[in-house]
Short mmCIF file of N, CA and C in Angstrom, two decimals:
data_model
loop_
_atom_site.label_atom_id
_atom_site.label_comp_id
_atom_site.label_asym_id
_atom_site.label_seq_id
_atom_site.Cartn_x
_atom_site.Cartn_y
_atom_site.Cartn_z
N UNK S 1 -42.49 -53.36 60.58
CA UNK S 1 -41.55 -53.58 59.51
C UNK S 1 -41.09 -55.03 59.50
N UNK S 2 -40.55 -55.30 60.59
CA UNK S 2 -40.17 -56.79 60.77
C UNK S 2 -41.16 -57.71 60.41
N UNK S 3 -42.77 -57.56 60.78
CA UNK S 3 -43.85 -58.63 60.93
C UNK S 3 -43.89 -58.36 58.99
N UNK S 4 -43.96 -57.71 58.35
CA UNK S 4 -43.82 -57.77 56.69
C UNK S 4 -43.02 -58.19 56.41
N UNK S 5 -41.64 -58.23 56.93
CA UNK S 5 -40.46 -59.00 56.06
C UNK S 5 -40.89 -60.27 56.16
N UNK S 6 -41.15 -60.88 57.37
CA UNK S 6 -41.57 -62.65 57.83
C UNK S 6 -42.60 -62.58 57.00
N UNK S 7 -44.00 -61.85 57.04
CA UNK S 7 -44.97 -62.13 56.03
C UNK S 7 -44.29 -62.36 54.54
N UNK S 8 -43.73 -61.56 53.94
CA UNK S 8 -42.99 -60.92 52.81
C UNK S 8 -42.57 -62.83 52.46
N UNK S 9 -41.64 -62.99 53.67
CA UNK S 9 -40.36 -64.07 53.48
C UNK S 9 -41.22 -65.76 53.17
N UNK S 10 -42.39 -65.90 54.40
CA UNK S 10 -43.21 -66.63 54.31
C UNK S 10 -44.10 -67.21 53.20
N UNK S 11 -44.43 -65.89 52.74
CA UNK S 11 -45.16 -65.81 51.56
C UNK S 11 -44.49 -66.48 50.26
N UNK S 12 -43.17 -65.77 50.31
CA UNK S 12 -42.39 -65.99 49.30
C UNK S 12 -41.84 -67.91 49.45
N UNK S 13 -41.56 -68.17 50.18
CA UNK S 13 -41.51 -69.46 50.56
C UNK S 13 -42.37 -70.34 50.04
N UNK S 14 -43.65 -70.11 50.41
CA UNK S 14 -44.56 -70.89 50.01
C UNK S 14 -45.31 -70.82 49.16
N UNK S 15 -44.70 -69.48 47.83
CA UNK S 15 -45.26 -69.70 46.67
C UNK S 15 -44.10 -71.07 45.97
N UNK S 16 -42.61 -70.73 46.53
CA UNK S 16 -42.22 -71.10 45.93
C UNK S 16 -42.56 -72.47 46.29
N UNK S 17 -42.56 -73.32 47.23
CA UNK S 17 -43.32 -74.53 47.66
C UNK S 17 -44.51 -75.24 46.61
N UNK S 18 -44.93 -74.32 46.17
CA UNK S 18 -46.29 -74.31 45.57
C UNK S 18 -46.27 -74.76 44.11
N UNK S 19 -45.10 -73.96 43.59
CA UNK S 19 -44.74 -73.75 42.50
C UNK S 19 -43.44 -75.02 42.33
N UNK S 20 -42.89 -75.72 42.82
CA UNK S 20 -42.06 -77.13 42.94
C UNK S 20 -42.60 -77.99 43.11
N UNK S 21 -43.66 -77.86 43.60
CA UNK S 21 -44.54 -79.16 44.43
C UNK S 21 -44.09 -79.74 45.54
N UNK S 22 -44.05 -79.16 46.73
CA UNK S 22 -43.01 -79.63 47.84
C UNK S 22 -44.05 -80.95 48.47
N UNK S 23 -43.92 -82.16 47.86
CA UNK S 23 -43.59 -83.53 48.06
C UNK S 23 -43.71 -84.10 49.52
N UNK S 24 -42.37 -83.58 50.13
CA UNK S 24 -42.08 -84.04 51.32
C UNK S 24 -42.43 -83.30 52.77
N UNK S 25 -42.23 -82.29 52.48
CA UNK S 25 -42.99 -81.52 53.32
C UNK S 25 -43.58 -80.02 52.98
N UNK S 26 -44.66 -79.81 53.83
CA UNK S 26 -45.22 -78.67 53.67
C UNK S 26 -45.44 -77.35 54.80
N UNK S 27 -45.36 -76.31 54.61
CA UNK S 27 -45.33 -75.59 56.52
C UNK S 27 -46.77 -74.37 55.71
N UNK S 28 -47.38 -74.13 57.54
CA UNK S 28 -48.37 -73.36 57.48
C UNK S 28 -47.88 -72.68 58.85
N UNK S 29 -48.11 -71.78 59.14
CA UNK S 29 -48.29 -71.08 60.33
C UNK S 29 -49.70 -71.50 61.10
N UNK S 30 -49.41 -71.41 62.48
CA UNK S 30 -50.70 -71.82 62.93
C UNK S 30 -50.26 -71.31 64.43
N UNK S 31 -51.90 -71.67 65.57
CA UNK S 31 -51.73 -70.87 66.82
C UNK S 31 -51.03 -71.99 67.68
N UNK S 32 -50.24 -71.75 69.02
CA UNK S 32 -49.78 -72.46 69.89
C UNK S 32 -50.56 -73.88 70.50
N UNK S 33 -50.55 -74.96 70.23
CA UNK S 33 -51.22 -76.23 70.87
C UNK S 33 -50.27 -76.77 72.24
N UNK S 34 -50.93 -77.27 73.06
CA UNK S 34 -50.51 -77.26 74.13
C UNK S 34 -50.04 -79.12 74.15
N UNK S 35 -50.11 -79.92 73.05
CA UNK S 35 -49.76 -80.97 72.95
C UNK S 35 -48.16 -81.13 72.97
N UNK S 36 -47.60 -82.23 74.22
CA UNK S 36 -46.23 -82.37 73.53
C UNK S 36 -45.80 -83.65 73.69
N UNK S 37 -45.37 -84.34 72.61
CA UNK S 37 -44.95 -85.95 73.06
C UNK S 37 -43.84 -86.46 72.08
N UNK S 38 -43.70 -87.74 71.84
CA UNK S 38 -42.64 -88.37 70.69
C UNK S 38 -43.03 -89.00 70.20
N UNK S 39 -44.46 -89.45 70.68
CA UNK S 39 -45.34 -91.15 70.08
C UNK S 39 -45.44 -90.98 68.77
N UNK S 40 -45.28 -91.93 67.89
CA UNK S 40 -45.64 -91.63 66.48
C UNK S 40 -46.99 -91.52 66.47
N UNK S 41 -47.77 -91.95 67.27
CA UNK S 41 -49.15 -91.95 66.89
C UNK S 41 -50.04 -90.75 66.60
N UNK S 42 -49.24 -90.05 67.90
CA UNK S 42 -49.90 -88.68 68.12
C UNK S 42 -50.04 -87.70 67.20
N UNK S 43 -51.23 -87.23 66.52
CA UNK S 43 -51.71 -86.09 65.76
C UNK S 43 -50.72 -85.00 65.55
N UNK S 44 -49.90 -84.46 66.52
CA UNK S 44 -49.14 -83.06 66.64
C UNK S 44 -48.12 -83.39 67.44
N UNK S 45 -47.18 -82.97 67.56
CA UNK S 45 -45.86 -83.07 68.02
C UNK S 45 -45.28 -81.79 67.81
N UNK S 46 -44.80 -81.37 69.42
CA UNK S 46 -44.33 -80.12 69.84
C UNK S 46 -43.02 -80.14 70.07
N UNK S 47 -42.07 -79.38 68.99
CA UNK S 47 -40.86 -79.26 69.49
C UNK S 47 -40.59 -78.18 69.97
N UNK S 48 -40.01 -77.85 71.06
CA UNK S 48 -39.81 -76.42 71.54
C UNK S 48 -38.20 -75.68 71.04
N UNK S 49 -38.09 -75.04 71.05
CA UNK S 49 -37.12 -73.87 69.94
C UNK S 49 -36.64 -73.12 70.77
N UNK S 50 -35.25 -73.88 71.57
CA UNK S 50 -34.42 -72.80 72.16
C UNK S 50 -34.94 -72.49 73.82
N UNK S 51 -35.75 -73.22 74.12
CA UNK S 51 -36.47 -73.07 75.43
C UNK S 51 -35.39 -73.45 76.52
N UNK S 52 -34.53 -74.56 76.49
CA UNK S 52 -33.32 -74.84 77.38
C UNK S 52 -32.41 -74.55 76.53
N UNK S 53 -31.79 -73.24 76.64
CA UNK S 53 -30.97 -72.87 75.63
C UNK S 53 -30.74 -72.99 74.51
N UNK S 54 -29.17 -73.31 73.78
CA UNK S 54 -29.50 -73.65 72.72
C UNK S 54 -29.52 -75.12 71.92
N UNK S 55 -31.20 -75.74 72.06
CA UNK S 55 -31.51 -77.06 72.13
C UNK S 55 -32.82 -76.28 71.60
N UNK S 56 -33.36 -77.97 70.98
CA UNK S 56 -34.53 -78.73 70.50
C UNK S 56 -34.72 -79.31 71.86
N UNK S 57 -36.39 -79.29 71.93
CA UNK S 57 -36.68 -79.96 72.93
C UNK S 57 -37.81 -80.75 72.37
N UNK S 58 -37.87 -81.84 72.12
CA UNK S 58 -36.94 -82.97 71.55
C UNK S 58 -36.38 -82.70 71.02
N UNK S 59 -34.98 -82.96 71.09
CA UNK S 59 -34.13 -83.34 69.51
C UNK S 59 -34.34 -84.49 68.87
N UNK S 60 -35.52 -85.72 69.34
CA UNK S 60 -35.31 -86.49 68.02
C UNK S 60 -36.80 -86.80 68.38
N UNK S 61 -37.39 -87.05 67.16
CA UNK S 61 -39.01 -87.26 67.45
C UNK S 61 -39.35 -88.41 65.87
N UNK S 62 -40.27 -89.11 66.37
CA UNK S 62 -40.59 -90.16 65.85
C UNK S 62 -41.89 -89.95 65.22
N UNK S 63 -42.44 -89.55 64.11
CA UNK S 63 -44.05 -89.36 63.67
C UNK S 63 -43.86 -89.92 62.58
N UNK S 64 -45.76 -90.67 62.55
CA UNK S 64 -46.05 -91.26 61.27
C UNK S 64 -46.40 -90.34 60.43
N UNK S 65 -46.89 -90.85 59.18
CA UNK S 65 -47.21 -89.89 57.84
C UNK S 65 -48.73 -89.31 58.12
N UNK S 66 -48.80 -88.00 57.98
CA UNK S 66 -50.58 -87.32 59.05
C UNK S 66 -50.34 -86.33 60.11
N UNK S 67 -48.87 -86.88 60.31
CA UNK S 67 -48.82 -86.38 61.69
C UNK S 67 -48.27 -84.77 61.61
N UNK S 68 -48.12 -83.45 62.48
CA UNK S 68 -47.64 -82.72 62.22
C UNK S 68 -46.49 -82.33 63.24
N UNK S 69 -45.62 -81.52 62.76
CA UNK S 69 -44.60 -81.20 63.93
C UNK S 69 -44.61 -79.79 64.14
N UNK S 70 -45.00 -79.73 65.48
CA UNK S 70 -45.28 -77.82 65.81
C UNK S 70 -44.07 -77.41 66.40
N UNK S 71 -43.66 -75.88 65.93
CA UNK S 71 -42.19 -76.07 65.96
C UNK S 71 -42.41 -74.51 66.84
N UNK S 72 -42.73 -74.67 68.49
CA UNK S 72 -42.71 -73.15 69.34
C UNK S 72 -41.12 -72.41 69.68
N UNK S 73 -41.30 -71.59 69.29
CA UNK S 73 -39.84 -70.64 69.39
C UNK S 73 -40.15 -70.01 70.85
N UNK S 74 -39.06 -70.10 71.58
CA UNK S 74 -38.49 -68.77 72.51
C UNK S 74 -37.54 -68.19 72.76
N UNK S 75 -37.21 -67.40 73.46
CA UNK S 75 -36.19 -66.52 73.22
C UNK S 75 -34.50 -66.78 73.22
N UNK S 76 -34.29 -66.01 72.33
CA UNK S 76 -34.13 -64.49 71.60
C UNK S 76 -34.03 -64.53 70.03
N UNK S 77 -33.50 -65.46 69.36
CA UNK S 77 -33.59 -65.16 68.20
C UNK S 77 -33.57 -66.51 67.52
N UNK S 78 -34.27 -67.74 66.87
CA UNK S 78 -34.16 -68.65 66.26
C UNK S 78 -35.00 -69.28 65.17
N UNK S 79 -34.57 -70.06 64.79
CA UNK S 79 -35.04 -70.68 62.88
C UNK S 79 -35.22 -72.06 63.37
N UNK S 80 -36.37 -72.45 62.29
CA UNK S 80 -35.84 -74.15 62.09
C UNK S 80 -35.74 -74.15 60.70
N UNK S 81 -34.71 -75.06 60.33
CA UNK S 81 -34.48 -74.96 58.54
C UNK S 81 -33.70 -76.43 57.85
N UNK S 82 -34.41 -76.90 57.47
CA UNK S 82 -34.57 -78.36 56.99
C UNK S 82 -33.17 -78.14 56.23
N UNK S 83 -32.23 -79.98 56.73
CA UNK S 83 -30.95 -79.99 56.23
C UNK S 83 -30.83 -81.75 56.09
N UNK S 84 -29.60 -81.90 55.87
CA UNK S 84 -29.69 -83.44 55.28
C UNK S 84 -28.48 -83.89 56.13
N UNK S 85 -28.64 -85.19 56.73
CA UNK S 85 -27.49 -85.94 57.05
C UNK S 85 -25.90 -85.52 56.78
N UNK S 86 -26.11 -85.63 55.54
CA UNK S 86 -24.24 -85.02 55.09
C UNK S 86 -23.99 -84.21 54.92
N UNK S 87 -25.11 -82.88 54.95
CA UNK S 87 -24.93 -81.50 55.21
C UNK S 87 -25.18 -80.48 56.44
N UNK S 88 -25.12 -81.05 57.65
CA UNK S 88 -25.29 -80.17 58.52
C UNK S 88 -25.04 -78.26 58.22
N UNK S 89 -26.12 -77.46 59.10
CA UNK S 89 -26.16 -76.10 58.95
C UNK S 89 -26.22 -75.79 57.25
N UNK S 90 -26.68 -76.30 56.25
CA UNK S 90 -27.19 -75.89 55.18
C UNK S 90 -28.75 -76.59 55.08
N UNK S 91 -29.28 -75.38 54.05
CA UNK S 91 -31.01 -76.29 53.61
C UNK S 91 -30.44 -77.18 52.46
N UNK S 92 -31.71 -77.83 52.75
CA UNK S 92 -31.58 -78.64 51.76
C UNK S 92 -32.34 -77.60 50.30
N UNK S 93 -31.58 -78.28 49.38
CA UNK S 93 -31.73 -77.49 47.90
C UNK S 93 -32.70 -78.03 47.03
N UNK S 94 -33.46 -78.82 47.51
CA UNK S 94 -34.34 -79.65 46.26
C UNK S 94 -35.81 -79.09 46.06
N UNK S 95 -36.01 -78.57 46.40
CA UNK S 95 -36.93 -77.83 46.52
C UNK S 95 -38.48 -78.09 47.48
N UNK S 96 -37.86 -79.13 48.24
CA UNK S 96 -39.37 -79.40 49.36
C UNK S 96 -39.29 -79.21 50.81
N UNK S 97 -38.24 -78.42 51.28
CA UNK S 97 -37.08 -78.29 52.29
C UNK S 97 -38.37 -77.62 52.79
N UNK S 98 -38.23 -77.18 54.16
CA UNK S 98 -38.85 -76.04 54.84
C UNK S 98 -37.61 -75.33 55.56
N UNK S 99 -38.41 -74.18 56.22
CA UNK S 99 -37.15 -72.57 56.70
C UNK S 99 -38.65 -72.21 56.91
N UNK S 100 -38.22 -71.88 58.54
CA UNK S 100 -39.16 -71.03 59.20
C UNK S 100 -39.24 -69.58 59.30
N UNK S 101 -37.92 -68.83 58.20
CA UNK S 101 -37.48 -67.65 58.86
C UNK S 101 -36.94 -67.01 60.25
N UNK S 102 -36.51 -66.04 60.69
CA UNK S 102 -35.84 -65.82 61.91
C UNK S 102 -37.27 -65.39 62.94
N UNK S 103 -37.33 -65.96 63.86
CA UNK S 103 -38.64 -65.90 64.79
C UNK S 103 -37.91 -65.22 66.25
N UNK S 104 -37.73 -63.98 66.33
CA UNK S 104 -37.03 -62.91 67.59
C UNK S 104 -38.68 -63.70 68.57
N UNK S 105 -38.30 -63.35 69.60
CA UNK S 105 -39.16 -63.41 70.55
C UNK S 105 -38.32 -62.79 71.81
N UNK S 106 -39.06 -62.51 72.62
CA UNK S 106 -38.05 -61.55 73.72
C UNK S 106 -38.82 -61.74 75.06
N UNK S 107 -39.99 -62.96 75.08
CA UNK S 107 -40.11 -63.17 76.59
C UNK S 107 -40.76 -64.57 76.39
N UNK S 108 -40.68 -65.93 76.95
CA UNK S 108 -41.81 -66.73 76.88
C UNK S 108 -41.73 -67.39 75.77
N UNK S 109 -42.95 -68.18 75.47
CA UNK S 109 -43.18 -68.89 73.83
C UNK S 109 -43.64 -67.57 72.79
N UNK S 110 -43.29 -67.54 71.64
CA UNK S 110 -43.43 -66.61 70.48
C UNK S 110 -44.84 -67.34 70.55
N UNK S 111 -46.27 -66.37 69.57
CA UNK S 111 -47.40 -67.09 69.77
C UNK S 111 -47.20 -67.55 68.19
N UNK S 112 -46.53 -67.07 67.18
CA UNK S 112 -46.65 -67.54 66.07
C UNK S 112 -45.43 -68.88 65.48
N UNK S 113 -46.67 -69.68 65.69
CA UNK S 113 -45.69 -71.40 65.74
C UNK S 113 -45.58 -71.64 64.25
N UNK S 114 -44.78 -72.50 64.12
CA UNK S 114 -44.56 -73.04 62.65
C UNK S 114 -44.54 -75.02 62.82
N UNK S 115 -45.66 -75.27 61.90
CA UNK S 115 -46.13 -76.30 61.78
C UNK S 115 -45.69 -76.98 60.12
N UNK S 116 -45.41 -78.22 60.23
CA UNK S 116 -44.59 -79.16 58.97
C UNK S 116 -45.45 -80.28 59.11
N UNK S 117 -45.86 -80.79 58.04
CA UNK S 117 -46.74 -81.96 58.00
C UNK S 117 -45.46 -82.75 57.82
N UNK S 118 -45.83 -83.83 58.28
CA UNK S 118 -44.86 -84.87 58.02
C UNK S 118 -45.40 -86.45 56.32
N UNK S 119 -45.00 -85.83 55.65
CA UNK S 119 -46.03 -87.25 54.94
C UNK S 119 -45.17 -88.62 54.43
N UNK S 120 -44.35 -88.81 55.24
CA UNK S 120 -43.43 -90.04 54.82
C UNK S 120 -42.70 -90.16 56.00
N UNK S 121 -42.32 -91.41 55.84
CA UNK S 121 -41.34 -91.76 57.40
C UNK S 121 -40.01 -91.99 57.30
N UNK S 122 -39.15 -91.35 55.93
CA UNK S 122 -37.91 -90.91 56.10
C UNK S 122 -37.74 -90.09 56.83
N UNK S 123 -36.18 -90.08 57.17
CA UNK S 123 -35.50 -89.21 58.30
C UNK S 123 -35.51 -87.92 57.87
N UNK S 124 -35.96 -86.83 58.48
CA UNK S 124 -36.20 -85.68 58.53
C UNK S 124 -34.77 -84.81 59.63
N UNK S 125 -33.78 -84.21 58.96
CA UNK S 125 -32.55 -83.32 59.83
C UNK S 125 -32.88 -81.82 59.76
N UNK S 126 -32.94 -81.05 61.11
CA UNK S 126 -32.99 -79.65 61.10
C UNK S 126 -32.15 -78.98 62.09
N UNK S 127 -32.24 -77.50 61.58
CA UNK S 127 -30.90 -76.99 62.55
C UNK S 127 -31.94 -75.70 62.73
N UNK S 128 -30.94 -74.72 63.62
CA UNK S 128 -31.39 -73.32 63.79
C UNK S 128 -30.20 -72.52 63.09
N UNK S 129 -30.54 -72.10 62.37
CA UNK S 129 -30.06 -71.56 60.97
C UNK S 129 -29.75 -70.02 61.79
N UNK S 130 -29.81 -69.19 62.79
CA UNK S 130 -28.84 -68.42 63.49
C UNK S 130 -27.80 -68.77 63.75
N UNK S 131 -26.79 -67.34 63.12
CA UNK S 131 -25.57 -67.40 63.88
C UNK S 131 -24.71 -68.38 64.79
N UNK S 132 -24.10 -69.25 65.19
CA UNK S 132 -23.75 -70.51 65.25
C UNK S 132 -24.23 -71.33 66.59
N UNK S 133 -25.71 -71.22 65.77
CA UNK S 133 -26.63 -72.24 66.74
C UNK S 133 -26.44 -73.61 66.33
N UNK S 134 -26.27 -73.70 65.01
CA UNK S 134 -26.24 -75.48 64.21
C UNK S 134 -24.93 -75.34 65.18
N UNK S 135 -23.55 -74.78 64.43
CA UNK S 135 -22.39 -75.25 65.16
C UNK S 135 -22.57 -75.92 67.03
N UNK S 136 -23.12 -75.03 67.78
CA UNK S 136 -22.92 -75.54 68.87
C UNK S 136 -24.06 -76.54 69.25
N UNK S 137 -24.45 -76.96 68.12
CA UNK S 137 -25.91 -78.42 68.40
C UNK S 137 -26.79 -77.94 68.42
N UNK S 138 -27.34 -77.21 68.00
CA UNK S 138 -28.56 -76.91 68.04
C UNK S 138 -29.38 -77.11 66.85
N UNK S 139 -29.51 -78.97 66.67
CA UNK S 139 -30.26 -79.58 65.35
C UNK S 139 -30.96 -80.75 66.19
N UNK S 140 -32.01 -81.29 64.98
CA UNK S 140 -32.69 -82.05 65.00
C UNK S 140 -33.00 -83.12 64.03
N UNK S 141 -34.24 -83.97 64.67
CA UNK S 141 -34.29 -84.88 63.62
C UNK S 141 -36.04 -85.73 63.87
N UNK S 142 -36.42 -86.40 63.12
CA UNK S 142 -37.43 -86.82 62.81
C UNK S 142 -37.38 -87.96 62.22
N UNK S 143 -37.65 -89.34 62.84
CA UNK S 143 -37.40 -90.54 62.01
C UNK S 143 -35.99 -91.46 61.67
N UNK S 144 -34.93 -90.75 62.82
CA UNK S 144 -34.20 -91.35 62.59
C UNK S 144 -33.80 -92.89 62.24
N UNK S 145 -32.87 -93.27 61.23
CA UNK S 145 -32.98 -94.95 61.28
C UNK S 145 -32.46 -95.48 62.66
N UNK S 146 -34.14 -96.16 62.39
CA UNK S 146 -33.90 -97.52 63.68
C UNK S 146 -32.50 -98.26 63.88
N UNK S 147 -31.80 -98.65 62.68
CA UNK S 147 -30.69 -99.35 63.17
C UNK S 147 -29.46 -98.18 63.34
N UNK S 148 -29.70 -97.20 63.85
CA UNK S 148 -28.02 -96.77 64.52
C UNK S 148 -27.50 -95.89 63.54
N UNK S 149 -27.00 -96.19 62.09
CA UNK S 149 -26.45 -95.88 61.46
C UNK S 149 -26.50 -94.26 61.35
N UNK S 150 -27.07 -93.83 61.46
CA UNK S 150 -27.64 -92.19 61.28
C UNK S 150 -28.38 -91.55 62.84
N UNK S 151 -27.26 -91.03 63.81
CA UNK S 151 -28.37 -90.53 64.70
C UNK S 151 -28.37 -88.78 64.81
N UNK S 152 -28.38 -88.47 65.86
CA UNK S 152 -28.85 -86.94 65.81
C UNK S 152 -27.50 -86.31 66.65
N UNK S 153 -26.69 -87.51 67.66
CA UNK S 153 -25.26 -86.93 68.03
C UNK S 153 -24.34 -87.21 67.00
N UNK S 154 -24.42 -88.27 65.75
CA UNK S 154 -23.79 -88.02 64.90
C UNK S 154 -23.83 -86.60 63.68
N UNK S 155 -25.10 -86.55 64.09
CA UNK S 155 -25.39 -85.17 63.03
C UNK S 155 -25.04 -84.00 64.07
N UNK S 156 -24.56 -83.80 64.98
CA UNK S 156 -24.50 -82.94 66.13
C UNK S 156 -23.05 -82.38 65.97
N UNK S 157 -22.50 -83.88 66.25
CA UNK S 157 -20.58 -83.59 66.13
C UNK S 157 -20.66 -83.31 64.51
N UNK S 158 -20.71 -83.35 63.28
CA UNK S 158 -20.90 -83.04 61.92
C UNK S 158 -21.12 -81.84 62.09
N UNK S 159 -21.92 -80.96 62.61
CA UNK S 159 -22.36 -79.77 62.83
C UNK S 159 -21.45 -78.94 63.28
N UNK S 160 -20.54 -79.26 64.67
CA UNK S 160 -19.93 -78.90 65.26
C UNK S 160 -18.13 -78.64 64.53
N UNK S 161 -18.05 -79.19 63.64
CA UNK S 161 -17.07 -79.11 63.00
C UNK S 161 -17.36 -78.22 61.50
N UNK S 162 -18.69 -77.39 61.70
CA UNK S 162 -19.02 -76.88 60.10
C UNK S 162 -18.22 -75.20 60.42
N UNK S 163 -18.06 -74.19 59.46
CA UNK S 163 -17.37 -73.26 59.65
C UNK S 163 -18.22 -72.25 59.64
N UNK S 164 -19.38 -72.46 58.43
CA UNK S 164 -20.47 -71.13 57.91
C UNK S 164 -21.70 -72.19 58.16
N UNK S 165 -22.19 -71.35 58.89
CA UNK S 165 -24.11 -71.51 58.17
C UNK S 165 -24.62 -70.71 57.51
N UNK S 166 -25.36 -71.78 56.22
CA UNK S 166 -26.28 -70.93 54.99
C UNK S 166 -27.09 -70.00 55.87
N UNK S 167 -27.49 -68.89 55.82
CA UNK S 167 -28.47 -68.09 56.08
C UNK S 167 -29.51 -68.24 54.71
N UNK S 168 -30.58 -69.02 55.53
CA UNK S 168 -31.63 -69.35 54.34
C UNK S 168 -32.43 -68.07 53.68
N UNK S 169 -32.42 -67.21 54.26
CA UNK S 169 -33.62 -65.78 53.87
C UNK S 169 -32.77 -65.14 52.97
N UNK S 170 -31.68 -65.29 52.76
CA UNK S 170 -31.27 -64.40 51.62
C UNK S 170 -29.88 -65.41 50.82
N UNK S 171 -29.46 -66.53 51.46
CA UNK S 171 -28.96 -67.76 50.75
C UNK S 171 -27.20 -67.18 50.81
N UNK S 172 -27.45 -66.32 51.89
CA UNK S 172 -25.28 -66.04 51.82
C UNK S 172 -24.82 -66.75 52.94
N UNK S 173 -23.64 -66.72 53.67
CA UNK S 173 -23.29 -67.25 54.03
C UNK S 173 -22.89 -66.52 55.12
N UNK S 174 -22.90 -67.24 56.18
CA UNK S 174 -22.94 -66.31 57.76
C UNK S 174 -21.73 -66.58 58.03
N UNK S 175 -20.56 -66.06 58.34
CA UNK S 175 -19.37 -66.53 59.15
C UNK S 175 -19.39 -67.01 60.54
N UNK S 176 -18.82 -68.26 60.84
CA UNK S 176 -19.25 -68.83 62.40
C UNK S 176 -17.91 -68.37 63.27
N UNK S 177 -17.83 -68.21 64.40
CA UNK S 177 -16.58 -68.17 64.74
C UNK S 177 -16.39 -69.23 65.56
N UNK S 178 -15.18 -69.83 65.47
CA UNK S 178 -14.81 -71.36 66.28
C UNK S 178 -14.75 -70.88 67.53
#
């Protein structure tokens, strides 16, 4: 039942992707790669999902345009879901955002990874869109600007002061508790 709703949710995602022309980024499902680094150079880039609690492992990663970002979940229950600088714990609304859906896993790495092409070298912000994972830091980033102005502990404390996270799969609003 669950593996159809994610199919169901996935699907639905990426018609709608399809149907906007998502621009900036694009997501496919794909199998576990054993690559993990920050180099921009590198082909694939592995962020791990909740593996030291609740953290990105990286939280900030640097890729050129080509490159992809593999996004492995482990346990117990987490999202990655594309957000913007001045909006911490919401998606972004424009229609090229990605949302991985809720990825349960209950031992180890989940085997079903979620992969984002990267095709531009603007700054890319994401959170884990569970229950108040953004609130207690649990976001990311991609490309942050070189000069300072925008980093990922500024988007962290921003986070940490939010009240609700959007729940992207059905677009209501989750109550956080402080």
């Amino acid at each position: 039942m669950y593996t159809s709703t994610i199919a169901a949710s996935l699907l639905l995602f990426s018609t709608a992707f399809a149907a906007y022309g998502a621009a900036d980024a694009s997501t496919t499902s794909t199998t576990p790669s054993s690559t993990a680094s920050t180099s921009p150079s590198d082909p694939t880039h592995t962020i791990l999902v909740g593996k030291d609690t609740l953290k990105f492992t990286p939280n900030v990663t640097f890729a050129n345009p080509g490159t992809k970002l593999e996004f492995h979940f482990y346990p117990q229950n987490h999202s990655v879901a594309q957000s913007s600088f001045a909006n911490p714990c919401e998606p972004n609304t424009n229609g090229t955002s990605f949302f991985s859906g809720a990825v349960p896993t209950t031992e180890g790495a989940n085997v079903n990874v979620f992969t984002v092409d990267v095709n531009d070298t603007k700054p890319i912000w994401f959170y884990c869109g569970a229950p108040t994972h953004c609130k207690k830091g649990m976001v990311g980033a991609v490309n942050v600007p070189a000069d300072g102005s925008k980093t990922v502990e500024q988007f962290a404390v921003a986070a940490a002061k939010i009240d609700t996270t959007v729940n992207v799969a059905n677009k209501e609003f989750v109550c956080v508790a402080s």
